XYZ file of C-alpha atoms in Angstrom:
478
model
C 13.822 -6.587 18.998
C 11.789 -7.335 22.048
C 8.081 -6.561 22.578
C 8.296 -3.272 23.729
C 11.896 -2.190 22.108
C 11.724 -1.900 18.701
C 15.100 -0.518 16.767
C 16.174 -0.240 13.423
C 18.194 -2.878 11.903
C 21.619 -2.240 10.117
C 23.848 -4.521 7.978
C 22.517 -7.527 9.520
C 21.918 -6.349 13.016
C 19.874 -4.929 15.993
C 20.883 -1.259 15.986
C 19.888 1.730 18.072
C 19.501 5.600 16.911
C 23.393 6.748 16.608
C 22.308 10.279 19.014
C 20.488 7.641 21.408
C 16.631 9.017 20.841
C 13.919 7.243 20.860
C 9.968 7.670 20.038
C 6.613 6.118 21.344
C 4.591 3.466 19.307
C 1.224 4.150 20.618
C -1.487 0.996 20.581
C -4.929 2.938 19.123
C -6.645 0.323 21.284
C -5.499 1.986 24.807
C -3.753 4.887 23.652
C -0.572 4.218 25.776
C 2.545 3.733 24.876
C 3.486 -0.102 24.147
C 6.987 0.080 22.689
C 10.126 2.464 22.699
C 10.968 2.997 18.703
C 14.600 4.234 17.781
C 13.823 7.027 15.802
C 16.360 7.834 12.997
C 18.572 10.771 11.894
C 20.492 11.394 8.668
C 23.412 9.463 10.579
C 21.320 6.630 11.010
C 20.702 6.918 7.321
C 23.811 7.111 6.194
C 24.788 4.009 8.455
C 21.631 1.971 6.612
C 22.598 3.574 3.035
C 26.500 2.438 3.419
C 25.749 -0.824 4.233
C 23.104 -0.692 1.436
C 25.476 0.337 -1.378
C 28.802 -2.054 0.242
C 26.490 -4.971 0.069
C 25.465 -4.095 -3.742
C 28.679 -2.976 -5.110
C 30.941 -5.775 -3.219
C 28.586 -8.080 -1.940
C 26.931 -11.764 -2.207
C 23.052 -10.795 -3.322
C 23.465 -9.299 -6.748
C 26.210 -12.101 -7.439
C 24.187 -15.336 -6.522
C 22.181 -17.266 -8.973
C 18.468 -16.408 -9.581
C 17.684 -19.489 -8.263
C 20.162 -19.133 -4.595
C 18.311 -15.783 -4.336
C 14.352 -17.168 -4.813
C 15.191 -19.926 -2.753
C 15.921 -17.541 0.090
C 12.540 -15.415 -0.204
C 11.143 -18.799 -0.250
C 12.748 -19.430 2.953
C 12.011 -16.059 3.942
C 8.080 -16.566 3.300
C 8.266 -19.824 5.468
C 9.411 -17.737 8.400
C 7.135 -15.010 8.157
C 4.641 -17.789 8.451
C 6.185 -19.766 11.557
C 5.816 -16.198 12.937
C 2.567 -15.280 11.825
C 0.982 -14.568 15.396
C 3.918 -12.580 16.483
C 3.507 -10.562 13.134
C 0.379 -9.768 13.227
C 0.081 -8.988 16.765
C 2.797 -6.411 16.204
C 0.371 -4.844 13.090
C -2.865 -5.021 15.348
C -0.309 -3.241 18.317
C 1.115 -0.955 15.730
C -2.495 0.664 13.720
C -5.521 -1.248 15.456
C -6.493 -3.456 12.855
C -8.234 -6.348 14.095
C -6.388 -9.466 14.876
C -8.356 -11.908 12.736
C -7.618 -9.706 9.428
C -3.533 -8.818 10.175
C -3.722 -13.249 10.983
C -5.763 -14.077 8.412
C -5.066 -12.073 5.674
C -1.907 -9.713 5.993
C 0.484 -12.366 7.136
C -0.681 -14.577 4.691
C -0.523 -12.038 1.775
C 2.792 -11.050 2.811
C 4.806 -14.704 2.383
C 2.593 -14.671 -0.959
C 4.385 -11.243 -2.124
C 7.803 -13.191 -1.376
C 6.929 -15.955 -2.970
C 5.736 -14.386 -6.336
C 8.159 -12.449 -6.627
C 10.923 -14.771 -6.055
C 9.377 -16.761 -8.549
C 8.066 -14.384 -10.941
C 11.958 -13.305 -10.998
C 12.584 -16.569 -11.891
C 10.721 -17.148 -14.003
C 12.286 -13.872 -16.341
C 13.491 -14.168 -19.461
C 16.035 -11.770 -21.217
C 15.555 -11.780 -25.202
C 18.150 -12.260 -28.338
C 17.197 -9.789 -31.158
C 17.664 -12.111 -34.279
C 18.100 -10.539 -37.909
C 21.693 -9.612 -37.569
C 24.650 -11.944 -39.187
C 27.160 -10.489 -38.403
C 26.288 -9.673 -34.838
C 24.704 -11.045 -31.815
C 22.298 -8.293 -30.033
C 20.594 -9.424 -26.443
C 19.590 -7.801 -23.625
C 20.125 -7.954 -19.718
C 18.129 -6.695 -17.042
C 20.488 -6.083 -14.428
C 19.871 -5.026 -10.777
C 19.424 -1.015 -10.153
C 20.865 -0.581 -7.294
C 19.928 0.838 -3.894
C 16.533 1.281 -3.055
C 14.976 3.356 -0.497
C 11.397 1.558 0.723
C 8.804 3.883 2.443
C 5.992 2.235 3.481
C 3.321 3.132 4.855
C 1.124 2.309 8.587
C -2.459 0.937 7.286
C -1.119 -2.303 6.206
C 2.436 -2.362 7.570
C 3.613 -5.648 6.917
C 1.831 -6.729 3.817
C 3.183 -3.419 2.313
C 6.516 -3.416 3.014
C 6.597 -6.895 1.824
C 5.173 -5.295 -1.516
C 8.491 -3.193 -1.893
C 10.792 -5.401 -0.638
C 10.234 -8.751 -2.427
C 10.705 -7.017 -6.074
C 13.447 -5.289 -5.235
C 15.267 -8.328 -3.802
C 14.144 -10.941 -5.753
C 15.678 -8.407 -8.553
C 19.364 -8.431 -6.620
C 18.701 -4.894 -5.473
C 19.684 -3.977 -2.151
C 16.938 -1.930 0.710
C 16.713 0.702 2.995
C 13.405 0.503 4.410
C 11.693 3.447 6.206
C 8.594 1.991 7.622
C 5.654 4.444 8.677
C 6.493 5.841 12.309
C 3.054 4.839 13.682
C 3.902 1.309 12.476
C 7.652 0.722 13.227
C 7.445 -3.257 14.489
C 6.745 -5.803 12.170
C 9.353 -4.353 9.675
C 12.166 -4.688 12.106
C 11.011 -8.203 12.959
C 10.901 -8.975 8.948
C 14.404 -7.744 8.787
C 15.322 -10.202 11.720
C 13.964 -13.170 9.946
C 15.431 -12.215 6.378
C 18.855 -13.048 7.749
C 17.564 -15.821 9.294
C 16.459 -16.745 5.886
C 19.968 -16.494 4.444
C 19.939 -12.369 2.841
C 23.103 -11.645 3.805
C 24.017 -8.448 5.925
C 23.482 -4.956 4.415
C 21.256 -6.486 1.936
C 18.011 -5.478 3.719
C 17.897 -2.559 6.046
C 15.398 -1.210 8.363
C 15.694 2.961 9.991
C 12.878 3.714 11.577
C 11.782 7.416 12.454
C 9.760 10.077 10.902
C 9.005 11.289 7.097
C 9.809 15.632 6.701
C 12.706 16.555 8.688
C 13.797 13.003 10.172
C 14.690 9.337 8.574
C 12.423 9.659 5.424
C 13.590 12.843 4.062
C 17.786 12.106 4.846
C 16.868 8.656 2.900
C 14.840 10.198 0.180
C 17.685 12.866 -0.431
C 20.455 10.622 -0.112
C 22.968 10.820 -3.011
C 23.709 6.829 -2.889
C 20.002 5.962 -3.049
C 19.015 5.162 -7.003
C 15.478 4.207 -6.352
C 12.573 5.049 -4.285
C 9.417 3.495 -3.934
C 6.731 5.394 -1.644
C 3.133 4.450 -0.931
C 1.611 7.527 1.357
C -0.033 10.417 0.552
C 0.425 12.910 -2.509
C 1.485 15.561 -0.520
C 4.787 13.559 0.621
C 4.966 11.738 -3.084
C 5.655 15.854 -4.253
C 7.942 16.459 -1.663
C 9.850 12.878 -2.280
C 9.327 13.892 -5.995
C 11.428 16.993 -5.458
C 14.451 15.490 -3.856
C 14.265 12.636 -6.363
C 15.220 15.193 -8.869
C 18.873 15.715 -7.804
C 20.388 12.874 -8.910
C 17.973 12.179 -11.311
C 16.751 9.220 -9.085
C 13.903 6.791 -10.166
C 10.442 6.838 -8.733
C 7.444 4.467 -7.849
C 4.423 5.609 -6.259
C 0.958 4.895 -4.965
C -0.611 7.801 -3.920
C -4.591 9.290 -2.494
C -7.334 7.769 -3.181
C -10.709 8.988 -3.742
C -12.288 5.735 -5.391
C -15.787 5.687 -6.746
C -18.235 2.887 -6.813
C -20.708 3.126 -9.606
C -24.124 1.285 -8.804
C -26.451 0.937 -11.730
C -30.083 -0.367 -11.198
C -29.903 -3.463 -13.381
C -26.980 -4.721 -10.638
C -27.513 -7.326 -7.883
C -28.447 -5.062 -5.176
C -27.642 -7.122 -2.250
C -23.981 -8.345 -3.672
C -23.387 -4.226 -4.714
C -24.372 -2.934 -1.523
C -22.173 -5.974 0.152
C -19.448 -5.425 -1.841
C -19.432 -1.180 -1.746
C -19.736 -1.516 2.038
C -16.318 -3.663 2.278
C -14.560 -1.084 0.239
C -15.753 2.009 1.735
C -15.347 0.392 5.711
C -12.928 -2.042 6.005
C -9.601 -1.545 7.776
C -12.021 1.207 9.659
C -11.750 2.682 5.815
C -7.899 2.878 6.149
C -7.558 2.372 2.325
C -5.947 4.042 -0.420
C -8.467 1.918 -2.739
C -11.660 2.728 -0.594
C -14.609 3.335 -2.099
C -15.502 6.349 -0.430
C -17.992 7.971 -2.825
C -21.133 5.580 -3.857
C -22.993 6.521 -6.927
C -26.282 5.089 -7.589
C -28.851 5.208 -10.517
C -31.876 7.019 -9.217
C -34.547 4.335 -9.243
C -32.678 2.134 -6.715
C -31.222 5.068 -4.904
C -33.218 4.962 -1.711
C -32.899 1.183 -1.569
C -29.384 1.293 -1.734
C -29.095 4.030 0.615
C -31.086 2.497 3.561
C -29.572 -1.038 2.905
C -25.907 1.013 3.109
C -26.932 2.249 6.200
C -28.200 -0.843 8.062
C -25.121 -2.769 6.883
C -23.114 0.227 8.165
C -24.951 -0.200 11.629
C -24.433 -3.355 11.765
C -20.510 -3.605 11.664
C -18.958 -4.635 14.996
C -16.650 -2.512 17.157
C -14.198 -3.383 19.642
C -11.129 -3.823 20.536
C -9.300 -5.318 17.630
C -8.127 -8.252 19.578
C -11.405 -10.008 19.937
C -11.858 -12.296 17.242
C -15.869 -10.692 16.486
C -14.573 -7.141 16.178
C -14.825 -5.844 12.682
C -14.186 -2.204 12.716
C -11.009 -1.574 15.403
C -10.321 2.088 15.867
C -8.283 4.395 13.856
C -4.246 4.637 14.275
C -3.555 8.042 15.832
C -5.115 10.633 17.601
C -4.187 12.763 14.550
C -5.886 11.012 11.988
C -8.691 10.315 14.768
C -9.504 14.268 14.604
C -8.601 14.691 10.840
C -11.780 11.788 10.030
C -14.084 13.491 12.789
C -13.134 16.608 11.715
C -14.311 15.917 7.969
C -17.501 14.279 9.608
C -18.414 17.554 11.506
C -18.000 20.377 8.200
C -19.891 17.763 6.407
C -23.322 18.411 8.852
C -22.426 22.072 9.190
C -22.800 22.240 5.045
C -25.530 20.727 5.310
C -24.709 16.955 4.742
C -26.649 14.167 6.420
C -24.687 11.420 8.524
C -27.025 8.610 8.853
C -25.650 7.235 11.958
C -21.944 6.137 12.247
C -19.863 9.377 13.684
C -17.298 9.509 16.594
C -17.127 7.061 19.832
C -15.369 6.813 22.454
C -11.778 6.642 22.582
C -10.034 6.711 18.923
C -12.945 4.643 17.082
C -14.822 5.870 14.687
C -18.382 3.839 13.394
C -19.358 3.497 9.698
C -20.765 6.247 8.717
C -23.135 6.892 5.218
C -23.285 10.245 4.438
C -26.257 12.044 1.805
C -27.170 15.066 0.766
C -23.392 16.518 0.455
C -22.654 19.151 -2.465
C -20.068 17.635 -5.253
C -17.434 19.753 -4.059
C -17.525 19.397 -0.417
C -14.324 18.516 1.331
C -15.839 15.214 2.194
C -16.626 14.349 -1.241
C -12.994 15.795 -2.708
C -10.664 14.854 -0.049
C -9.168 11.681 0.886
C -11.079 11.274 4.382
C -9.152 7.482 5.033
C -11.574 6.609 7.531
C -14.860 4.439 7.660
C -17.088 7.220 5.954
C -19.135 6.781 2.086
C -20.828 9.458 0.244
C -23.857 8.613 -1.597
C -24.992 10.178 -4.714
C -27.404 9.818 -7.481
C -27.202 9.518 -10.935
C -29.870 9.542 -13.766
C -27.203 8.356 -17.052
C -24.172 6.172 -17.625
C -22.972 9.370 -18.815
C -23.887 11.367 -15.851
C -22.258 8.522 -13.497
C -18.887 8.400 -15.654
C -18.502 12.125 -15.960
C -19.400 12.500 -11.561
C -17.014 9.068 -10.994
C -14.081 11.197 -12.801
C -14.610 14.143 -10.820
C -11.359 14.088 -9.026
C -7.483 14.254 -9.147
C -7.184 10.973 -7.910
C -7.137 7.946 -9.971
C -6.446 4.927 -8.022
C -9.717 2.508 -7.661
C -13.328 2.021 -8.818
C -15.764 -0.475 -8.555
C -18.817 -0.865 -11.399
C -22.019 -2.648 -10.489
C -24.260 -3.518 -13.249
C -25.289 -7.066 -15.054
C -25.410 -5.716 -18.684
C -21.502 -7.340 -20.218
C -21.656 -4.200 -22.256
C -22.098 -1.781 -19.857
C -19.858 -3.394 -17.619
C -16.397 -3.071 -20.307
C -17.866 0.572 -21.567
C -17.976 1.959 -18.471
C -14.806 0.001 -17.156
C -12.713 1.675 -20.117
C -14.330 5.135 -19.488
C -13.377 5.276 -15.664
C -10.110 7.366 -15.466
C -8.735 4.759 -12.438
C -5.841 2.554 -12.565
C -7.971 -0.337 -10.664
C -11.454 -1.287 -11.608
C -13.115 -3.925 -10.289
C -16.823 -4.818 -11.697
C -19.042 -6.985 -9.548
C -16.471 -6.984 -7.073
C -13.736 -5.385 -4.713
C -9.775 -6.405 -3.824
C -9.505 -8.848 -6.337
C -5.607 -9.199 -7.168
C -3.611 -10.851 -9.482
C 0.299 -10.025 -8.646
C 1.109 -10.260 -12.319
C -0.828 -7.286 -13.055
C 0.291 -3.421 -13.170
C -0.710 -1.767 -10.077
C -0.709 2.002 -9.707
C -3.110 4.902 -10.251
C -3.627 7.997 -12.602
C -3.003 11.609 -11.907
C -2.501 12.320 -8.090
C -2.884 8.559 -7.209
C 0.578 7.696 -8.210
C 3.606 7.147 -11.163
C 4.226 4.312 -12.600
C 2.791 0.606 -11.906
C 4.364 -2.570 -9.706
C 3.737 -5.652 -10.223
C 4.783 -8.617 -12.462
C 7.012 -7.494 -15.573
C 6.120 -3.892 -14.302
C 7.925 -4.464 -11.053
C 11.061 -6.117 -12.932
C 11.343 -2.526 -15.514
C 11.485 -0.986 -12.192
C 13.883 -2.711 -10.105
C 16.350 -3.228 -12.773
C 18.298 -1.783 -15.190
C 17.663 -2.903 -18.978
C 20.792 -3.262 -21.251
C 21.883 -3.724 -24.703
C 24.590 -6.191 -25.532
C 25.929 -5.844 -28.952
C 28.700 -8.618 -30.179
C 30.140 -8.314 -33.831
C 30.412 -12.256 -34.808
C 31.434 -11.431 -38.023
């Protein structure tokens, strides 16, 4: 891969699209094309998936040692941090996030996500089932298979390293189908695995688009046995559909529509602080946002005003500069979806205290009042730098407005009464609450969300019931 050629990579190597196509990767900061993609068909898939299932059924990975295979995501997670400008300059190119967060942050997360899991894998233990004389019962968790990877463009690298550590660390082989606005830093992880010792086939990158292109040929694919998806819910019913032939396995993390709950004991300053971050950073590009802000009545014009200024206040600017805060959003698509939201909001009679549309594809921090429960702006997952603010007279009241949605993903409770805190925590139908505070992780924990945020959790133990295959070994010793 060079700067501005980015192609998928196949059993170990550099590969372009088998009918010779190719797509732009657009950077949101100039709008212009900065790299030539090779955008996949179902022959490129079936290249990726062949090498896939060779390098599972005949190959090295799900043969070596636990401890060969964590040592080589360790190796791996070295490399991605020799390369950690290059990688996050690709990101930043790729979906406009600024340069200090992909450095700081996403590069740094992302050799952490090979390194846990490496270890966490490990660190696994199968069990012996005792009570039986005359025979020996254990289990084995074994690894699945192939698994297809879709990731998705608002934190390219960090996710994909999400998918991809589990299901290695686990002896799995990958196809990965990163999002088509963010093709690079995938391709340049795949480089660098082999560099790191996964052998060929083992990890796979085809690049192209999701319904009719790359993602739906892999998705469909009759030698794929898992797929793990983070995107929309839309796509996750569509993927859900093809998973069903075959009776194929499925992890998801869907929408978003997360709630943060403000009560008036709280600490003001630290909620409004913390509600901010979740509703506005990554210009809002987060399936965990807090997008709707509910607020117990006698603080409710504080916290509104102080939402504002701190909304105001956010830099923008091109997301190379290291004192740019909010960079602009990936596409011209999603660019007029967010605007779009912003304008049927005012014409139904919303108020948008400042924030709204600037020049080229940013778009400010914007605080929105007034809205009805049901507007599209409070229902629908905007995924850009926009909050709606509400208020609430009960705990009750707040709960009942908080679970008001399909989604299930996130929520955030603000409040300095302990018992308030773990009622309200256990009442929120969300599969992520933080209390006090927002993006808080522990990797050994399930991540997912209910209803349309997702199936099934990641993470930890959760990840391993995934990725493998549990079996039942029974020995008569008699």
């Amino acid at each position: 891969m060079t700067l501005d050629t980015v192609t998928h990579f196949i059993d170990g190597a550099a590969t372009t699209s088998a009918d010779g196509t190719t797509m732009p990767s657009i950077d949101p900061t100039s709008r212009t094309v900065w790299a030539e993609v090779s955008r996949g068909s179902a022959q490129d898939v079936d290249h990726a998936v062949a090498a896939a299932r060779a390098a599972f059924d005949t190959g090295p990975w799900p043969r070596m040692t636990q401890a060969r295979r964590s040592a080589v995501l360790h190796r791996l997670a070295d490399l991605v941090l020799e390369h950690a400008d290059e990688l996050a300059l690709l990101d930043t190119l790729d979906m406009g996030r600024p340069l200090s967060m992909t450095r700081a942050n996403d590069v740094v997360r992302s050799a952490a996500n090979l390194r846990f899991f490496a270890d966490d894998a490990a660190s696994a233990a199968d069990e012996a089932l005792p009570g039986h004389p005359e025979h020996h019962i254990y289990t084995r968790h074994e690894p699945a298979g192939v698994v297809a990877a879709i990731s998705p463009w608002n934190f390219p690298l960090m996710q994909a390293t999400w998918k991809i550590a589990p299901a290695l660390a686990h002896g799995n082989t990958v196809v990965l189908k990163p999002a088509e606005q963010s093709p690079a830093s995938a391709t340049r992880l795949a480089e660098l695995a082999v560099l790191a010792g996964v052998p060929a086939g083992a990890l796979n990158v085809v690049q192209g688009t999701g319904p009719d292109g790359a993602g739906a040929a892999l998705v469909a694919h009759p030698d794929v046995d898992l797929i793990t998806f983070t995107g929309e819910t839309r796509t996750g019913e569509a993927i859900m559909r093809a998973a069903a032939t075959g009776v194929r396995a499925v992890s998801f993390e869907l929408g978003g529509k997360g709630a943060s709950v403000i009560f008036a004991d709280a600490d003001i300053d630290r909620a409004v602080a913390v509600a901010a971050d979740a509703a506005f950073s990554n210009s809002g590009q987060i399936c965990l946002a807090g997008s709707r802000v509910f607020v117990q009545r006698p603080v409710y014009e504080q916290v509104v005003g102080a939402l504002a200024k701190t909304a105001a206040g956010l830099r923008l600017g091109d997301p190379r500069d290291p004192a740019t805060q909010v960079g602009p959003l990936s596409s011209a698509e999603h660019h007029a979806k967010v605007t779009g939201h912003l304008r049927r909001a005012a014409e139904e009679g919303a108020t948008l205290l400042g924030g709204g549309a600037r020049e080229g594809w940013w778009v400010a921090p914007t605080v929105v009042v007034d809205a009805a429960p049901d507007a599209a702006i409070c229902r629908d997952e905007v995924f850009g730098p926009v909050l709606t603010v509400h208020p609430f007279d009960t705990e009750e009241e707040a709960v009942h407005a908080a679970n008001a949605t399909p989604y299930g993903l996130s929520a955030m409770v603000f409040t300095n009464h302990v018992a308030r805190a773990h009622r309200v925590a256990g009442l929120l139908r969300a599969g992520n609450v933080w209390v006090n505070c927002f993006w808080v992780r522990d990797l050994r924990s399930p991540f997912g969300g209910f209803g349309q945020s997702g199936i099934g959790r990641e993470g930890g133990r959760h990840s391993r019931e995934f990725f493998t295959e549990a079996k039942t070994v029974v020995i008569d010793v008699a």
